[in-house]
Amino acid sequence: MVADVMSRNRFQNLLATLHFIDNTDVSNRQAEDKCWKIRPWLDMFRKQCLDITPEEHNSIDEQMVSFRGTHSPIRQYVKGKPHPWGLKIWSRCSASGILCDFAVYEGGTSKKSSLGDVVVKLCETLPSDHNYKVFADNLFSSAPLVLNLLQQKIYFVGTLHANRVAACQLEDEKSLAKRGRGSVDSRVEKEESMVIVKWYDNKSVILISSYCGVEPQDNAQRWSKADKAFVEVSRPHIVKQYNTFMGRVDLLDACIARCKYHMRSRRWYICLFWHTIMLGLVNAWLIYRRDCKLLGVQNTLKQRRFQAEVATSLILWQAQRGRPSLSATSPPPPLPKRIRVGVPDDVRTDQVAHWPVKHDKRGRCKLCKINATTTLCEKCDVRLCFTEERNCFKLYHLA
């Protein structure tokens, strides 16, 4: 169905001429905005993401769009990522993995800013009629960020670097290790409604929160190298909350990687465009799953099948455009098949003016389908080869 609607050459021609703004107009260029070439599309896509009803729990993390080209003002290198070279996006996802807001990272600026400002910017679009909870890792977390979000009635949970809690005297890692796995130490700031927890498992981890702390504790299974078996380890409530709701951006990346179309381009903003297309498809599928669960309807469409249904619906919608006689319920007529017209037999065997000529490009022989040749029949307009074993040019024109 896709091949009948659009040929490969037309698709490539449209892709080669795809632009989102007039690049030749100097007035469109903005020195502060490095994504001005694709800014109208990003603003339109972000507006659609903001229309999605947010959930109570949200996680913030980074995404990498693979791009190995050198002509990009925002290309980044992040060590340890599956695609270390690419374009970085800050994303806020709900507990279902649905993308609710994002911001393309354009590199450092002369103004002093921290990554905590990114979290504040992504949380500004949350409605103020509900107390939302946001989760982030130690790349963003800090005590000033927690206080800033509390002013917006947004609760925060995240891991924390040890050098960001120098003023908070917590028990050192050696003493926690002597007490064994599952030992915990915490400090509470009652005036600011903030708690910092240090928990020891294989090694210590520090977490900060504005709505949950150590209690109530539960037990979690952890692997013990000494016993070579799973053991029960005491776990604080803040760790349980973090492990449950953090990592939603990674879930979104996994869904994109599962059914990704690899499109290569030298223009960096085309790679960003294709990534937003995949984000839109995955978002639609995740919303479909969420709605099926809320309505008690069985989820019958897997991700790949859902994408095929979306493509089919768009093709049928395009076929019905400009045809007002079609009713909304009746299916559209089948699309015409492509017909390849060959050389008529009476023309092929008339033995008149079949001159061999040379062509610039090589092509497959029409008769043997094996050899590539530059010899072309001037009258039949087909490529035919000359070899020592077989003269396809002569055999083709015989009766």
Coordinates of C-alpha atoms in Angstrom, one line a residue:
M1 CA 0.0 0.0 0.0
V2 CA 2.8 2.4 0.8
A3 CA 4.6 1.7 -2.5
D4 CA 1.5 2.2 -4.5
V5 CA 0.9 5.7 -2.9
M6 CA 4.5 7.0 -3.3
S7 CA 7.5 5.8 -5.1
R8 CA 11.0 5.7 -3.6
N9 CA 12.3 8.4 -5.9
R10 CA 9.5 10.8 -5.0
F11 CA 10.0 10.2 -1.3
Q12 CA 13.7 11.0 -1.7
N13 CA 13.0 14.1 -3.7
L14 CA 10.5 15.4 -1.1
L15 CA 13.0 14.6 1.7
A16 CA 15.8 16.5 -0.2
T17 CA 13.6 19.6 -0.5
L18 CA 12.1 19.4 3.1
H19 CA 12.6 22.7 5.0
F20 CA 10.7 24.1 8.0
I21 CA 11.6 27.8 7.5
D22 CA 13.0 30.0 4.7
N23 CA 16.8 29.5 5.2
T24 CA 17.6 32.3 2.7
D25 CA 15.7 34.9 4.7
V26 CA 18.1 36.7 7.0
S27 CA 15.3 37.9 9.2
N28 CA 14.5 34.4 10.3
R29 CA 18.0 33.8 11.7
Q30 CA 18.3 34.3 15.5
A31 CA 21.8 34.4 17.1
E32 CA 20.5 33.1 20.4
D33 CA 18.4 30.3 18.9
K34 CA 20.7 27.6 17.4
C35 CA 17.6 25.5 16.4
W36 CA 16.0 28.3 14.3
K37 CA 15.9 26.1 11.2
I38 CA 13.5 23.7 12.8
R39 CA 12.0 25.9 15.5
P40 CA 8.5 26.2 14.0
W41 CA 8.2 22.4 13.9
L42 CA 9.5 21.9 17.5
D43 CA 7.1 24.5 18.8
M44 CA 4.1 22.8 17.1
F45 CA 5.2 19.4 18.4
R46 CA 5.8 20.6 21.9
K47 CA 2.3 22.2 21.9
Q48 CA 0.8 18.9 21.1
C49 CA 2.8 17.2 23.9
L50 CA 1.6 19.8 26.4
D51 CA -2.0 19.0 25.5
I52 CA -1.6 15.5 27.0
T53 CA -3.2 15.2 30.5
P54 CA -0.2 14.8 32.9
E55 CA 0.0 12.1 35.5
E56 CA 0.9 12.5 39.2
H57 CA 4.4 11.1 38.9
N58 CA 6.9 12.4 36.3
S59 CA 10.6 11.7 35.6
I60 CA 13.2 14.0 34.0
D61 CA 16.2 12.7 32.1
E62 CA 18.2 13.2 28.9
Q63 CA 17.7 11.7 25.5
M64 CA 20.3 11.3 22.7
V65 CA 19.4 11.5 19.0
S66 CA 22.1 9.8 17.0
F67 CA 24.0 12.1 14.7
R68 CA 27.6 11.6 13.6
G69 CA 27.8 14.5 11.2
T70 CA 30.1 17.4 11.8
H71 CA 28.0 20.3 10.5
S72 CA 25.8 20.9 13.6
P73 CA 25.9 23.7 16.1
I74 CA 24.4 21.6 18.9
R75 CA 26.1 18.2 18.5
Q76 CA 27.2 16.7 21.9
Y77 CA 29.4 13.8 23.1
V78 CA 28.1 11.9 26.1
K79 CA 30.4 9.1 27.2
G80 CA 28.8 5.7 28.0
K81 CA 25.7 6.2 25.9
P82 CA 24.6 3.7 23.2
H83 CA 24.9 6.7 20.7
P84 CA 27.6 8.9 22.3
W85 CA 27.6 11.4 19.4
G86 CA 24.3 13.2 18.8
L87 CA 21.8 15.8 19.8
K88 CA 20.7 16.0 23.4
I89 CA 17.2 16.6 24.5
W90 CA 15.9 17.2 28.1
S91 CA 12.6 15.3 28.5
R92 CA 9.9 15.0 31.1
C93 CA 7.8 11.8 30.9
S94 CA 4.9 10.5 32.9
A95 CA 4.8 7.2 34.8
S96 CA 3.5 5.5 31.6
G97 CA 6.4 6.7 29.6
I98 CA 4.4 9.3 27.7
L99 CA 6.5 12.4 26.7
C100 CA 4.8 15.5 28.2
D101 CA 7.5 18.2 27.6
F102 CA 11.0 18.5 26.2
A103 CA 13.7 21.1 25.5
V104 CA 16.6 20.7 23.0
Y105 CA 19.9 21.3 24.6
E106 CA 21.8 24.0 22.6
G107 CA 25.1 24.0 24.5
G108 CA 26.4 26.3 27.1
T109 CA 25.8 30.0 27.2
S110 CA 27.6 33.0 28.7
K111 CA 24.8 33.4 31.3
K112 CA 25.3 31.5 34.6
S113 CA 22.7 28.7 34.7
S114 CA 22.5 25.2 36.2
L115 CA 20.8 22.0 35.2
G116 CA 18.3 22.6 38.0
D117 CA 17.0 25.5 35.8
V118 CA 16.1 22.8 33.2
V119 CA 14.0 21.0 35.7
V120 CA 12.2 24.2 36.7
K121 CA 11.5 25.1 33.1
L122 CA 10.1 21.6 32.3
C123 CA 7.9 21.7 35.5
E124 CA 6.5 25.2 34.8
T125 CA 4.0 23.7 32.3
L126 CA 2.5 21.4 35.0
P127 CA -1.0 22.6 36.1
S128 CA -1.1 24.2 39.5
D129 CA -4.4 22.4 40.6
H130 CA -2.6 19.2 41.7
N131 CA 0.5 18.3 43.8
Y132 CA 2.7 16.6 41.3
K133 CA 5.8 14.5 42.1
V134 CA 9.0 14.8 40.0
F135 CA 11.9 12.4 39.9
A136 CA 15.5 13.1 38.6
D137 CA 19.0 11.7 39.0
N138 CA 22.1 13.4 40.5
L139 CA 22.7 15.3 37.3
F140 CA 20.0 17.8 38.3
S141 CA 19.4 17.3 42.0
S142 CA 20.3 20.0 44.6
A143 CA 18.8 21.5 47.7
P144 CA 18.0 24.9 46.1
L145 CA 16.1 23.0 43.3
V146 CA 13.9 21.2 45.9
L147 CA 13.1 24.5 47.6
N148 CA 12.3 26.2 44.3
L149 CA 9.9 23.4 43.3
L150 CA 8.2 23.5 46.6
Q151 CA 7.2 27.1 45.9
Q152 CA 5.4 25.7 42.9
K153 CA 3.7 23.0 45.0
I154 CA 5.8 20.3 43.2
Y155 CA 7.4 17.5 45.3
F156 CA 10.8 16.2 44.3
V157 CA 12.8 13.0 44.7
G158 CA 16.3 12.4 43.3
T159 CA 19.7 11.1 43.9
L160 CA 22.4 13.5 45.1
H161 CA 26.1 14.0 44.7
A162 CA 28.1 13.8 47.9
N163 CA 29.8 17.2 47.2
R164 CA 26.3 18.9 47.2
V165 CA 25.6 18.0 50.8
A166 CA 28.8 19.2 52.4
A167 CA 26.8 21.2 55.1
C168 CA 24.8 18.1 56.0
Q169 CA 26.8 15.8 58.3
L170 CA 25.8 12.2 57.4
E171 CA 27.4 9.0 58.5
D172 CA 30.4 8.0 56.4
E173 CA 30.4 5.0 54.1
K174 CA 32.8 2.9 56.2
S175 CA 30.6 3.0 59.3
L176 CA 27.5 2.2 57.2
A177 CA 29.4 -0.8 55.7
K178 CA 30.2 -2.1 59.2
R179 CA 26.5 -2.1 60.0
G180 CA 25.8 -4.2 56.9
R181 CA 23.7 -3.9 53.8
G182 CA 20.5 -2.0 54.3
S183 CA 21.9 0.4 56.9
V184 CA 20.6 3.9 56.6
D185 CA 21.2 7.4 58.0
S186 CA 19.0 10.5 57.4
R187 CA 18.7 14.2 58.3
V188 CA 15.5 16.2 58.2
E189 CA 15.1 19.9 57.7
K190 CA 11.8 20.6 59.3
E191 CA 11.6 24.3 58.4
E192 CA 12.1 23.7 54.7
S193 CA 10.3 20.3 54.6
M194 CA 13.3 18.5 53.2
V195 CA 15.0 15.1 54.0
I196 CA 18.3 13.7 52.9
V197 CA 18.8 9.9 53.2
K198 CA 22.0 7.9 52.9
W199 CA 21.4 4.2 52.2
Y200 CA 24.1 1.5 51.9
D201 CA 23.6 -1.5 49.6
N202 CA 26.7 -2.6 47.7
K203 CA 27.8 1.0 48.1
S204 CA 26.2 4.1 49.6
V205 CA 23.7 6.3 47.7
I206 CA 22.4 9.7 48.8
L207 CA 18.8 10.8 48.0
I208 CA 16.9 14.0 48.7
S209 CA 13.2 14.5 48.8
S210 CA 10.5 16.9 49.9
Y211 CA 7.6 14.4 50.5
C212 CA 9.0 11.0 51.6
G213 CA 11.7 9.7 53.9
V214 CA 13.0 6.5 55.5
E215 CA 9.7 5.1 56.8
P216 CA 7.9 2.9 56.1
Q217 CA 10.7 0.5 55.2
D218 CA 10.3 -2.7 53.3
N219 CA 12.5 -5.6 52.2
A220 CA 14.0 -5.9 48.8
Q221 CA 15.8 -8.9 47.2
R222 CA 19.5 -8.2 46.4
W223 CA 22.1 -10.6 45.0
S224 CA 24.9 -11.6 47.4
K225 CA 28.2 -12.6 45.9
A226 CA 29.4 -14.3 49.1
D227 CA 26.3 -16.5 49.5
K228 CA 25.6 -16.8 45.7
A229 CA 21.9 -16.3 46.3
F230 CA 19.3 -13.5 46.8
V231 CA 19.1 -12.1 50.3
E232 CA 16.5 -9.8 51.9
V233 CA 17.8 -6.2 52.4
S234 CA 16.0 -3.5 54.3
R235 CA 15.0 -0.6 51.9
P236 CA 13.8 2.9 52.8
H237 CA 10.6 4.2 51.3
I238 CA 12.4 7.0 49.4
V239 CA 14.5 4.3 47.6
K240 CA 11.3 2.3 46.7
Q241 CA 9.7 5.5 45.3
Y242 CA 12.7 6.4 43.2
N243 CA 13.1 2.9 41.8
T244 CA 9.4 2.7 40.9
F245 CA 9.0 6.0 39.0
M246 CA 12.4 6.9 37.8
G247 CA 13.5 5.7 34.4
R248 CA 10.4 6.5 32.4
V249 CA 12.6 8.4 29.8
D250 CA 14.6 5.2 29.3
L251 CA 11.3 3.3 28.7
L252 CA 10.4 5.8 26.0
D253 CA 13.9 5.3 24.4
A254 CA 13.4 1.5 24.5
C255 CA 10.0 1.8 22.7
I256 CA 11.6 4.1 20.0
A257 CA 14.6 1.7 19.5
R258 CA 12.2 -1.3 19.2
C259 CA 10.6 0.0 16.0
K260 CA 13.0 2.7 14.7
Y261 CA 13.4 3.6 11.1
H262 CA 17.1 4.4 10.4
M263 CA 17.1 7.5 8.2
R264 CA 20.5 9.0 7.4
S265 CA 21.0 12.6 6.6
R266 CA 23.8 15.2 6.6
R267 CA 21.3 17.9 7.8
W268 CA 21.2 17.6 11.6
Y269 CA 17.7 19.0 11.9
I270 CA 16.3 16.2 9.6
C271 CA 17.5 13.7 12.2
L272 CA 15.7 15.7 14.9
F273 CA 12.6 15.8 12.7
W274 CA 12.6 12.0 12.3
H275 CA 13.1 11.6 16.1
T276 CA 10.0 13.7 16.8
I277 CA 8.0 11.6 14.3
M278 CA 8.9 8.5 16.2
L279 CA 8.2 10.2 19.5
G280 CA 4.7 11.1 18.2
L281 CA 4.0 7.4 17.2
V282 CA 5.2 6.0 20.5
N283 CA 3.3 8.7 22.4
A284 CA 0.1 7.7 20.6
W285 CA 0.6 4.0 21.3
L286 CA 1.3 4.6 25.0
I287 CA -1.8 6.8 25.3
Y288 CA -3.8 4.0 23.6
R289 CA -2.5 1.5 26.1
R290 CA -3.3 3.8 29.0
D291 CA -6.8 4.5 27.8
C292 CA -7.5 0.7 27.2
K293 CA -6.4 0.1 30.8
L294 CA -8.6 2.8 32.2
L295 CA -11.6 1.7 30.2
G296 CA -11.1 -2.0 30.9
V297 CA -10.7 -2.8 27.2
Q298 CA -8.3 -5.5 26.0
N299 CA -5.2 -4.1 24.3
T300 CA -5.1 -6.0 21.0
L301 CA -2.5 -3.9 19.1
K302 CA 1.2 -4.3 19.6
Q303 CA 3.5 -1.4 18.8
R304 CA 4.5 -2.5 15.3
R305 CA 0.9 -3.3 14.4
F306 CA -0.3 0.1 15.8
Q307 CA 2.2 1.9 13.6
A308 CA 0.9 0.0 10.6
E309 CA -2.6 0.9 11.4
V310 CA -1.6 4.6 11.7
A311 CA 0.1 4.5 8.3
T312 CA -3.0 2.8 6.7
S313 CA -5.3 5.4 8.2
L314 CA -3.2 8.2 6.8
I315 CA -3.1 6.7 3.4
L316 CA -6.9 6.1 3.3
W317 CA -7.5 9.6 4.6
Q318 CA -5.3 11.0 1.8
A319 CA -7.1 8.9 -0.8
Q320 CA -10.5 10.3 0.3
R321 CA -9.4 14.0 0.1
G322 CA -10.9 15.8 -2.9
R323 CA -13.6 13.1 -3.3
P324 CA -16.8 14.5 -1.7
S325 CA -19.0 11.7 -3.2
L326 CA -17.5 9.1 -0.9
S327 CA -19.5 8.6 2.3
A328 CA -17.8 8.5 5.7
T329 CA -18.8 4.8 6.2
S330 CA -18.1 3.4 2.7
P331 CA -14.5 2.2 2.1
P332 CA -12.5 4.0 -0.5
P333 CA -12.0 2.3 -3.9
P334 CA -8.7 0.3 -4.2
L335 CA -5.7 2.3 -5.4
P336 CA -4.6 1.5 -8.9
K337 CA -1.7 -0.8 -9.2
R338 CA 1.5 0.2 -11.0
I339 CA 1.7 -1.4 -14.5
R340 CA 5.1 -1.8 -16.2
V341 CA 4.7 -1.5 -20.0
G342 CA 7.2 -3.6 -22.0
V343 CA 8.3 -3.4 -25.6
P344 CA 5.6 -4.8 -28.0
D345 CA 6.6 -8.0 -29.8
D346 CA 6.0 -6.6 -33.3
V347 CA 8.3 -3.7 -32.5
R348 CA 10.9 -5.9 -30.9
T349 CA 11.2 -8.3 -33.8
D350 CA 10.7 -6.0 -36.8
Q351 CA 14.5 -5.9 -37.5
V352 CA 14.4 -2.2 -38.3
A353 CA 16.6 0.5 -36.8
H354 CA 17.7 -1.5 -33.7
W355 CA 21.0 0.3 -33.2
P356 CA 23.3 -0.3 -30.2
V357 CA 24.3 2.9 -28.4
K358 CA 26.3 3.6 -25.3
H359 CA 24.8 5.1 -22.2
D360 CA 26.5 6.9 -19.3
K361 CA 25.1 4.7 -16.6
R362 CA 25.4 0.9 -16.3
G363 CA 22.3 -1.2 -15.9
R364 CA 21.0 -4.8 -15.8
C365 CA 20.7 -6.7 -19.0
K366 CA 17.0 -7.0 -20.0
L367 CA 17.3 -10.6 -21.3
C368 CA 19.8 -12.5 -19.1
K369 CA 19.2 -10.4 -15.9
I370 CA 22.8 -11.2 -14.9
N371 CA 25.3 -8.9 -16.6
A372 CA 25.6 -5.1 -16.1
T373 CA 26.1 -3.2 -19.4
T374 CA 26.2 0.3 -20.8
T375 CA 24.9 -0.9 -24.3
L376 CA 21.4 0.3 -25.0
C377 CA 19.0 -0.5 -27.9
E378 CA 18.1 2.9 -29.3
K379 CA 14.6 1.9 -30.5
C380 CA 13.5 -0.4 -27.7
D381 CA 15.2 1.7 -24.9
V382 CA 16.4 -1.4 -23.0
R383 CA 19.9 -2.5 -22.0
L384 CA 21.3 -5.6 -23.6
C385 CA 24.8 -7.1 -23.2
F386 CA 27.4 -8.6 -25.5
T387 CA 29.5 -11.5 -24.1
E388 CA 31.5 -14.3 -25.5
E389 CA 29.1 -16.9 -24.2
R390 CA 25.9 -15.1 -25.3
N391 CA 24.9 -12.3 -27.5
C392 CA 21.8 -11.0 -25.7
F393 CA 21.4 -8.1 -28.2
K394 CA 20.9 -10.4 -31.1
L395 CA 18.7 -13.0 -29.2
Y396 CA 16.4 -10.3 -27.9
H397 CA 15.4 -9.1 -31.3
L398 CA 14.8 -12.6 -32.8
A399 CA 11.2 -13.9 -33.2

